[in-house]
mmCIF file of C-alpha atoms and ligand atoms in Angstrom:
data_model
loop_
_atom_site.group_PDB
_atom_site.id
_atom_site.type_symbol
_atom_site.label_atom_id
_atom_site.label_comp_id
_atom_site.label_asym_id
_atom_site.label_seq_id
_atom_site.Cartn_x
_atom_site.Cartn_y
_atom_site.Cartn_z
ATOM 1 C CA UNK A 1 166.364 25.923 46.010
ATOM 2 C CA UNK A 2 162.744 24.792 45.925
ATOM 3 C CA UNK A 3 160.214 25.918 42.921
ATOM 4 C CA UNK A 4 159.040 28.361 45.174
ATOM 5 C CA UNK A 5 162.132 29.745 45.995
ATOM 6 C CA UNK A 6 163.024 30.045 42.571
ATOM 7 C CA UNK A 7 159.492 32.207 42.213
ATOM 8 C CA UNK A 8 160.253 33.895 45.004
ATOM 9 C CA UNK A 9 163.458 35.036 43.502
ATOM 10 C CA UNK A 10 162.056 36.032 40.132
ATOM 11 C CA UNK A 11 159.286 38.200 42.078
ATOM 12 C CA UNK A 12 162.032 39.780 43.598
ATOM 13 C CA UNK A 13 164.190 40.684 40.742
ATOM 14 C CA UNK A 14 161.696 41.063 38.406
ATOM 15 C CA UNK A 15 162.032 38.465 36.242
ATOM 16 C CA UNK A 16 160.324 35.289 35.004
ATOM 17 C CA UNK A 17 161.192 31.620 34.134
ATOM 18 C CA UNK A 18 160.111 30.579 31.215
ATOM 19 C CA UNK A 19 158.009 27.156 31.410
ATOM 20 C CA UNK A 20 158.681 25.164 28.172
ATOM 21 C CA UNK A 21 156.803 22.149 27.289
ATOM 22 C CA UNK A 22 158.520 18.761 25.861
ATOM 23 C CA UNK A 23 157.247 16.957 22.878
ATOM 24 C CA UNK A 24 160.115 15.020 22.025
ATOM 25 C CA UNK A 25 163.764 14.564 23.102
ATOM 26 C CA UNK A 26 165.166 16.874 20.254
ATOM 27 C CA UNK A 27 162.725 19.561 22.181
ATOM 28 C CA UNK A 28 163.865 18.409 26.112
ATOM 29 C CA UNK A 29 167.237 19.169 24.718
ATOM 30 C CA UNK A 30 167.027 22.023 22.923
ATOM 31 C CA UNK A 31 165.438 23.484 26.366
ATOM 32 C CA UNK A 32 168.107 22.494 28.461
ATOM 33 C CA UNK A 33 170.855 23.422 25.994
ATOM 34 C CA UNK A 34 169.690 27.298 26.113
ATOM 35 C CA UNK A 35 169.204 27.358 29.596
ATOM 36 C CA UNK A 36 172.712 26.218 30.077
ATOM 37 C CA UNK A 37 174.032 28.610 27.232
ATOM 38 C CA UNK A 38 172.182 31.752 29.387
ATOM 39 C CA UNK A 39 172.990 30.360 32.845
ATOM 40 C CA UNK A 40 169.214 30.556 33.606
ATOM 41 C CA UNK A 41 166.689 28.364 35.302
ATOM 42 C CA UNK A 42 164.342 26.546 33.390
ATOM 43 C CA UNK A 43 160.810 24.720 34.095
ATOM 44 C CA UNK A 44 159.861 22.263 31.665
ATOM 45 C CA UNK A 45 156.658 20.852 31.680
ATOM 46 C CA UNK A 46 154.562 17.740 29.899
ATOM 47 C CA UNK A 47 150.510 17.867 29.387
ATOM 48 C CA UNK A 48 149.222 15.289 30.126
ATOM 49 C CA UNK A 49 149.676 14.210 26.315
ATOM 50 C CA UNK A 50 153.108 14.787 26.453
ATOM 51 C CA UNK A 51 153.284 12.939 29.474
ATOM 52 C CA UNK A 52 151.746 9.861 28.303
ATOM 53 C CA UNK A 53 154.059 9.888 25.341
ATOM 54 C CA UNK A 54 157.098 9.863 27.281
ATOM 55 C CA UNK A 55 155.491 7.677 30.175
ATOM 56 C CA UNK A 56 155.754 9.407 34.030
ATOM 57 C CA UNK A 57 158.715 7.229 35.575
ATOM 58 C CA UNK A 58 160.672 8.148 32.172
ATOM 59 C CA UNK A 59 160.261 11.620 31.953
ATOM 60 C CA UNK A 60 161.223 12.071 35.244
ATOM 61 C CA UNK A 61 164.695 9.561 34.889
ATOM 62 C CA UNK A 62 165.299 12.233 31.952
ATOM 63 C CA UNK A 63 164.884 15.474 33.834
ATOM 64 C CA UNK A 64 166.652 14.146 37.011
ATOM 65 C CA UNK A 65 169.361 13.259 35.146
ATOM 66 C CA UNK A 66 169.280 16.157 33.719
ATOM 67 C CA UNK A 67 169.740 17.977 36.319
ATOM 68 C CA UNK A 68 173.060 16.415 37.376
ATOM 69 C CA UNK A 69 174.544 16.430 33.893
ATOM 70 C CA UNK A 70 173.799 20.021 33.214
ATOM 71 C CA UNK A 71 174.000 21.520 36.316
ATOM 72 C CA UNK A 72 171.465 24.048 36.002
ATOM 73 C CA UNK A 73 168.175 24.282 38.245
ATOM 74 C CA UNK A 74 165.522 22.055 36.187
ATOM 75 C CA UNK A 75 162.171 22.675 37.626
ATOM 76 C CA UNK A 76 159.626 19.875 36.512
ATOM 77 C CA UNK A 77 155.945 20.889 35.709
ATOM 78 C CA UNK A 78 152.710 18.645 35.334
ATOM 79 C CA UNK A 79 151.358 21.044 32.888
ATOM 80 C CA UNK A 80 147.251 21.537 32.343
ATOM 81 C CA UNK A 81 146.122 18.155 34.403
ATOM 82 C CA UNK A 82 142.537 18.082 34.186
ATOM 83 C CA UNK A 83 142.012 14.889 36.802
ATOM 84 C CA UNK A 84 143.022 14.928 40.563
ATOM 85 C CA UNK A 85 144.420 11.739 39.904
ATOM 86 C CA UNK A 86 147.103 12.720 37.362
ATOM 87 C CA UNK A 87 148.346 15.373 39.502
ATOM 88 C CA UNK A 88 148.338 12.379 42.666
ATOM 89 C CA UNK A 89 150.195 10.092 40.332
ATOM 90 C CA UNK A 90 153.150 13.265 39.298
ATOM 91 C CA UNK A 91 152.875 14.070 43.015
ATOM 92 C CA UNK A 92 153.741 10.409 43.560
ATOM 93 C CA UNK A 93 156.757 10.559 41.779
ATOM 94 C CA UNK A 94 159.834 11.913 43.158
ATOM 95 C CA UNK A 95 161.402 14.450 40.644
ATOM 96 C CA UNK A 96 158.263 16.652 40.217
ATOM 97 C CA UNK A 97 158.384 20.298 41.482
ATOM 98 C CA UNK A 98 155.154 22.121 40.791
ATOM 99 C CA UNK A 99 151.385 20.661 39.509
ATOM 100 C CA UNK A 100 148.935 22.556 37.377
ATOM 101 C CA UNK A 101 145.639 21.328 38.154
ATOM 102 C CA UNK A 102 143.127 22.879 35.515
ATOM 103 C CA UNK A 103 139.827 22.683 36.397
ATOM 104 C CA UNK A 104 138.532 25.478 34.445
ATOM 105 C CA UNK A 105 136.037 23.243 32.645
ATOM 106 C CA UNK A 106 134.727 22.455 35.907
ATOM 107 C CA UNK A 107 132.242 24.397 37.769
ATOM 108 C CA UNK A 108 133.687 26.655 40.094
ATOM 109 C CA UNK A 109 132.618 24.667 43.211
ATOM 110 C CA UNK A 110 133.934 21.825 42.037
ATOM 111 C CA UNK A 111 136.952 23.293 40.554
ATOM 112 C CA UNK A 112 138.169 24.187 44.519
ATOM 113 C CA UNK A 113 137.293 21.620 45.755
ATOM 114 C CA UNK A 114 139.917 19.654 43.412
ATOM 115 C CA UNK A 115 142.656 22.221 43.736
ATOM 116 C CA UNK A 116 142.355 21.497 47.541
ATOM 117 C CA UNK A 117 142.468 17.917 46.846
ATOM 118 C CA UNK A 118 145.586 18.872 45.213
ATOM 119 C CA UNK A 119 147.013 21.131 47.224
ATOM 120 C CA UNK A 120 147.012 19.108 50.249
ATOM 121 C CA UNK A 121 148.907 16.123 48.227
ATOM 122 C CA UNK A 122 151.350 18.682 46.890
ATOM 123 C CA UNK A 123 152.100 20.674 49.951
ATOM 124 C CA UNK A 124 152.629 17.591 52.032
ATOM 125 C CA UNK A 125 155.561 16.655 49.761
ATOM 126 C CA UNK A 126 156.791 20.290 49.473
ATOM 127 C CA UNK A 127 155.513 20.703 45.947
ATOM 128 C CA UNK A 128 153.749 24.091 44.743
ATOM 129 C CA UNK A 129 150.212 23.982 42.803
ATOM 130 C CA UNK A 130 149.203 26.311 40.237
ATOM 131 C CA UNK A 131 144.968 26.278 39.218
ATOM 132 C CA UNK A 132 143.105 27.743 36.278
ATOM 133 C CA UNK A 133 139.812 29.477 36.855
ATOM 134 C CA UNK A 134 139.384 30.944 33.890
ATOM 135 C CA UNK A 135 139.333 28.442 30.608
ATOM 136 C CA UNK A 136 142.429 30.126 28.169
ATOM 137 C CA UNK A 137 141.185 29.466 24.633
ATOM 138 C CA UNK A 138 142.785 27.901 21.640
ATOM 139 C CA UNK A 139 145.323 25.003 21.849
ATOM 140 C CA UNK A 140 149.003 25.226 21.127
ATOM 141 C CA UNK A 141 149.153 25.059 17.144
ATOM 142 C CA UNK A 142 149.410 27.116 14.367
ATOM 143 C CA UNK A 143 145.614 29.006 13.773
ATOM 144 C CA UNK A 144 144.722 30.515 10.655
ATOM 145 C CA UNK A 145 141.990 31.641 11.785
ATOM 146 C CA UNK A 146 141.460 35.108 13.545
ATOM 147 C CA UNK A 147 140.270 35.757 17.473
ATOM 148 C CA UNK A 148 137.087 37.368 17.811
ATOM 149 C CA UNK A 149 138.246 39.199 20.437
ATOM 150 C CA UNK A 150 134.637 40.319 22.187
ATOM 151 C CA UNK A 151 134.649 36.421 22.678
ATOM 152 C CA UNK A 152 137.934 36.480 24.308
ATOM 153 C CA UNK A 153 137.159 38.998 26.622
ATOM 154 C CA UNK A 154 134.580 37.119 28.067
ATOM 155 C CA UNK A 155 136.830 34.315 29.564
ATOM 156 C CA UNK A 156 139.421 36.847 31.046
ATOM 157 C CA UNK A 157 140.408 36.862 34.557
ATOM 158 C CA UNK A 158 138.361 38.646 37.087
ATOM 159 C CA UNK A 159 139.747 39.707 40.434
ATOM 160 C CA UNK A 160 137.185 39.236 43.022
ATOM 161 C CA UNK A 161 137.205 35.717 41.712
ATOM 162 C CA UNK A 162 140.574 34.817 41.520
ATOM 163 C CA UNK A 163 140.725 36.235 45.253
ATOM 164 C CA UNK A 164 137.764 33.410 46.046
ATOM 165 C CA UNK A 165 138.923 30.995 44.060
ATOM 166 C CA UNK A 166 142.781 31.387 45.363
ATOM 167 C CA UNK A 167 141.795 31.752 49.170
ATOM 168 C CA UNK A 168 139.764 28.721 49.246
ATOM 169 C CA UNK A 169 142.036 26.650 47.306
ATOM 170 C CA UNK A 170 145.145 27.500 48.828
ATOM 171 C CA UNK A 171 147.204 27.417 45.125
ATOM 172 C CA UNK A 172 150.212 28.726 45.005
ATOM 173 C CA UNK A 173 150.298 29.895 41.473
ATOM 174 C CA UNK A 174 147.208 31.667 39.836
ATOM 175 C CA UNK A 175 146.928 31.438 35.788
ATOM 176 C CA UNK A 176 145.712 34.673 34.985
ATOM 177 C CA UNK A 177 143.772 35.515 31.638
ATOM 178 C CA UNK A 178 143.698 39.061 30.315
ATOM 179 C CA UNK A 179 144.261 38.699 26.635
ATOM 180 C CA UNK A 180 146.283 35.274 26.615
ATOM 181 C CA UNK A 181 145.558 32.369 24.200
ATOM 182 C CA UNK A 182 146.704 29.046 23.675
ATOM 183 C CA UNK A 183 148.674 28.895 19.983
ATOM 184 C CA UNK A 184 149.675 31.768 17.003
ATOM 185 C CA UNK A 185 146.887 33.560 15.648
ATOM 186 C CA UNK A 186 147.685 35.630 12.128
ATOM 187 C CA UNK A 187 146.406 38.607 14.906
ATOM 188 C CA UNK A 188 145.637 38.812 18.577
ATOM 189 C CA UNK A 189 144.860 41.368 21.023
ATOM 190 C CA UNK A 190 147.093 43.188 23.076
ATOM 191 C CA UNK A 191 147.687 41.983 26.280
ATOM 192 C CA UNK A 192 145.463 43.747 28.969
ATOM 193 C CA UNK A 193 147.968 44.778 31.639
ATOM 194 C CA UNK A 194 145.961 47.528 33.461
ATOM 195 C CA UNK A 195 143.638 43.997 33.874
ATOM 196 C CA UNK A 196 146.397 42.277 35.001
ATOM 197 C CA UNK A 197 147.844 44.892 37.488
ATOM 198 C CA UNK A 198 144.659 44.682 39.080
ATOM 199 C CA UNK A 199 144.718 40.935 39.536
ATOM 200 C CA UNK A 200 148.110 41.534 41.052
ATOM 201 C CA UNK A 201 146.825 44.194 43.728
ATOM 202 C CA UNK A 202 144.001 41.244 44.414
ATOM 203 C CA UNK A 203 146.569 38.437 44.853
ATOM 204 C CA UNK A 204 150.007 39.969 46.194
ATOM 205 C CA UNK A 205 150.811 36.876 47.819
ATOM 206 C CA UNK A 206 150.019 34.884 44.771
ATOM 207 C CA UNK A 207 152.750 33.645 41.951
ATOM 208 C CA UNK A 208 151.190 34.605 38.408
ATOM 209 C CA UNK A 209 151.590 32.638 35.402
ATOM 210 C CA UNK A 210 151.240 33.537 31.792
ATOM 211 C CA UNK A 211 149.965 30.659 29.778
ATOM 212 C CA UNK A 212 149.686 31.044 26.078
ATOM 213 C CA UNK A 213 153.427 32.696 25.394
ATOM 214 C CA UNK A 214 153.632 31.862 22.041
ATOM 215 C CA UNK A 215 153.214 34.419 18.948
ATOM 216 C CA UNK A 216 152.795 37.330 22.126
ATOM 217 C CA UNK A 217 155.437 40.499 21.417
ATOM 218 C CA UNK A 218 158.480 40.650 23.832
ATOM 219 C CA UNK A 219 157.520 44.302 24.846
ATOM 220 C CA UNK A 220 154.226 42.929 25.937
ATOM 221 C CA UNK A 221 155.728 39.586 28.284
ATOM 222 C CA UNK A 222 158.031 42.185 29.580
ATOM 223 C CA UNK A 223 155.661 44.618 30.438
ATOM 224 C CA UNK A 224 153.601 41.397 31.977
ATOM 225 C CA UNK A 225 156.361 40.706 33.810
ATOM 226 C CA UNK A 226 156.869 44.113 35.470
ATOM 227 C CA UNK A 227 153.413 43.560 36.676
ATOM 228 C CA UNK A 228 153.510 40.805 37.902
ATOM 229 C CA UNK A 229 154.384 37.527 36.163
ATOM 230 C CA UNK A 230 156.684 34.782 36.806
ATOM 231 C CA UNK A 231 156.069 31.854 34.544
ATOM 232 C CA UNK A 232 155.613 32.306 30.798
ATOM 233 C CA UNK A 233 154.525 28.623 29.352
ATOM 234 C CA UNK A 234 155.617 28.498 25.637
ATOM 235 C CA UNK A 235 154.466 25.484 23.399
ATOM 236 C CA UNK A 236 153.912 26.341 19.932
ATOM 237 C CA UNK A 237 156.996 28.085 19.187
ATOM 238 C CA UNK A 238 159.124 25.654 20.267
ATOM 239 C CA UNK A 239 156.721 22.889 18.085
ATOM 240 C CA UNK A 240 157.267 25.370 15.195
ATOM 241 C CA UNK A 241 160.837 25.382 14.992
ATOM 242 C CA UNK A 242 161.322 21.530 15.815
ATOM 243 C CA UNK A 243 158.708 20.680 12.634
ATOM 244 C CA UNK A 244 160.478 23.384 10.154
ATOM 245 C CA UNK A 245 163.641 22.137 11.379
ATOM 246 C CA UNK A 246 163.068 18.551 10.408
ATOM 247 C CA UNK A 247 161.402 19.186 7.034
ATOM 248 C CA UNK A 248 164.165 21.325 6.056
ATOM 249 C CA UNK A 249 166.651 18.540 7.391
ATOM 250 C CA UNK A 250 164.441 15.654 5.620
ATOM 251 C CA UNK A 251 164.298 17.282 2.596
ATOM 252 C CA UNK A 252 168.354 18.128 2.473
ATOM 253 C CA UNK A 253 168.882 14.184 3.047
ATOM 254 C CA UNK A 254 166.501 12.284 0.996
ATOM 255 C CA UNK A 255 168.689 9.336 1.559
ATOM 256 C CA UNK A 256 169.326 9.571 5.100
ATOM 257 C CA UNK A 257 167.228 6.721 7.385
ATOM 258 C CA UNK A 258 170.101 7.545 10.020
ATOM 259 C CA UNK A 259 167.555 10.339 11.459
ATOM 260 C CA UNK A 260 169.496 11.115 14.976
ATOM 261 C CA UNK A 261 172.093 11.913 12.782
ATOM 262 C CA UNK A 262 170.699 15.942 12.285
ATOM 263 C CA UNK A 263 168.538 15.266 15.679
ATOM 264 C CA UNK A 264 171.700 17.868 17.322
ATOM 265 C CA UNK A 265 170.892 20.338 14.349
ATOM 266 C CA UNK A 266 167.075 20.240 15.148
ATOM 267 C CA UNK A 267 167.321 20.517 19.205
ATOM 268 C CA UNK A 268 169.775 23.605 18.881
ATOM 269 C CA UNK A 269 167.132 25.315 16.318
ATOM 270 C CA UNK A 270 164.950 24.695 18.886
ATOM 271 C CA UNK A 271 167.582 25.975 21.531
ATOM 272 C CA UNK A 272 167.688 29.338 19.830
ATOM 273 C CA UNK A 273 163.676 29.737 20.152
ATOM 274 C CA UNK A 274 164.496 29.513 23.875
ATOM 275 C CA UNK A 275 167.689 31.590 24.118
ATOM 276 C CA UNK A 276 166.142 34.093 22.590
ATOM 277 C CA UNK A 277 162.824 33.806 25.194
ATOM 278 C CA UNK A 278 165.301 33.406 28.082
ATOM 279 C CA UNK A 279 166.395 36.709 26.991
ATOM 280 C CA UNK A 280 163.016 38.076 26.646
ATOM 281 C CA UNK A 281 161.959 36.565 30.228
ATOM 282 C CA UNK A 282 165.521 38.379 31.991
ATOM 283 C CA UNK A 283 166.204 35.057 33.472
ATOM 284 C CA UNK A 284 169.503 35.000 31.956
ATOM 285 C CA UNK A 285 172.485 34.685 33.836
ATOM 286 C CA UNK A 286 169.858 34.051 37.235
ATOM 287 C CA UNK A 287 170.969 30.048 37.961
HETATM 288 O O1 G3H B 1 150.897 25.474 29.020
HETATM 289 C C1 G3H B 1 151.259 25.700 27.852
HETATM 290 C C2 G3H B 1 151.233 27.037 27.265
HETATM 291 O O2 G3H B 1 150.291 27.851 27.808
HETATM 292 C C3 G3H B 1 151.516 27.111 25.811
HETATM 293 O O3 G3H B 1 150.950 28.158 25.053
HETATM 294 O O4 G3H B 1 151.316 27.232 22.793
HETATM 295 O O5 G3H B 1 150.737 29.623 23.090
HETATM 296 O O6 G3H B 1 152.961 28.774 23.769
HETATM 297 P P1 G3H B 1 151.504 28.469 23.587
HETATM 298 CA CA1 CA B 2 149.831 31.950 22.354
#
């Protein structure tokens, strides 16, 4: 089954899959680990700082071989590229399923006209494209500081744009804002999901993601979900439990330079963090 299949599917029954980004191999394994636990697909993804970390041709010799040790659907992401040329060099690769092209800090014009770009490279190698019209705030870390939440509003999705921006681009996956933020915040506003309905009604034939999953309530993604969504990226959470995991593991074993040695312990505290959004998400059981 293609990525869009695999959308299709969720659309259908009403579920999403979660997208899950990959810092490090304790991470990329905790992922896969709790998508084979729930029998669910998974999508994981790598910004293009991620990316560069791991380097292109090796992330994608990881996931592919992934895929045939595991046995569960791994959908690869290129996750918040700013450039037409990253998403040409993923495209490039075999092993990549779907391309974000953000060009939200671009001017609108000039944001469609890359997505095109994009969307013509993708399509021609059956992969799906997902744009960004509207810039999602924050960045996926832990904020102490709180949302001022008139400022928020500001950058949230409106329909009659997304229609443009979706109908001259041709993207196959539309990252709606309507109360979504990159990171945790101590607070932050409920999720606006008459907003999001509405985006729905303007875009029926369009996949929806939810960027931002992190520190949102499970009542809230679900209720997302019945209107509409079918990719939840999570970051921060899954950073969160990796770092505590390791402190707590580096401060049990002063001694130990043998640091792989509790790397299992810190991917399956990671694992749970994605069980437990698998869950969340109703993906479970949907492989
Ligand atoms: O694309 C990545 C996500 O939108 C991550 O957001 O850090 O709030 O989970 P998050
Ligand atoms: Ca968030």
């Amino acid at each position: 089954m293609t990525a869009r299949d695999w959308f299709e599917k969720a659309q259908k029954e009403n579920f999403a899959i979660g997208a899950f980004n990959v810092d490090n191999l304790e991470i990329f394994k905790g992922i896969i680990t709790a998508a084979k636990n729930k029998n669910s697909p998974v999508m994981v993804e790598f910004s293009p700082g991620e990316a560069g970390y791991f380097g292109l041709k090796n992330l994608v010799d990881m996931v592919v071989n992934a895929r045939e040790e595991y046995k569960i659907p791994i959908l690869l992401n290129l996750d918040h590229s700013k450039t037409v040329q990253d998403c040409r060099a993923a495209i490039a690769q075999p092993g990549f399923d779907d391309v974000h092209f953000d060009g939200s800090h671009l001017d609108v014009e000039e944001n469609i006209k890359g997505a095109k770009e994009v969307v013509a490279l993708a399509h021609a190698k059956g992969i799906i494209v997902e744009g960004e019209l509207d810039k999602l705030g924050g960045s996926s870390e832990v904020h102490d500081e709180e949302i001022d939440e008139a400022v928020l509003r500001q950058s949230y999705s409106d329909p009659k744009r997304a229609l443009r921006f979706v109908s001259e681009s041709g993207i196959d996956i539309f990252a709606a804002v309507f109360g979504n933020i990159h990171g945790t915040f101590p607070t932050q506003p409920d999720l606006d999901i008459a907003l999001l309905t509405q985006i729905k009604g303007a875009l029926p034939d369009t996949f929806l993601s939810l960027h931002g999953g992190s520190g949102i309530p499970a009542v809230q993604v679900q209720s997302a979900i019945k209107a509409g969504i079918v990719k939840v990226n999570i970051n921060t959470e899954l950073r969160i439990a990796y770092r505590d995991a390791l402190v707590e593991k580096l401060g049990e074993n002063p001694k130990e330079y043998k640091i792989y040695s509790f790397s299992e312990e810190i991917a399956m505290a990671v694992s749970a963090v994605v069980e437990n959004k698998i869950e969340v998400f109703g993906s479970s059981g949907k492989a």
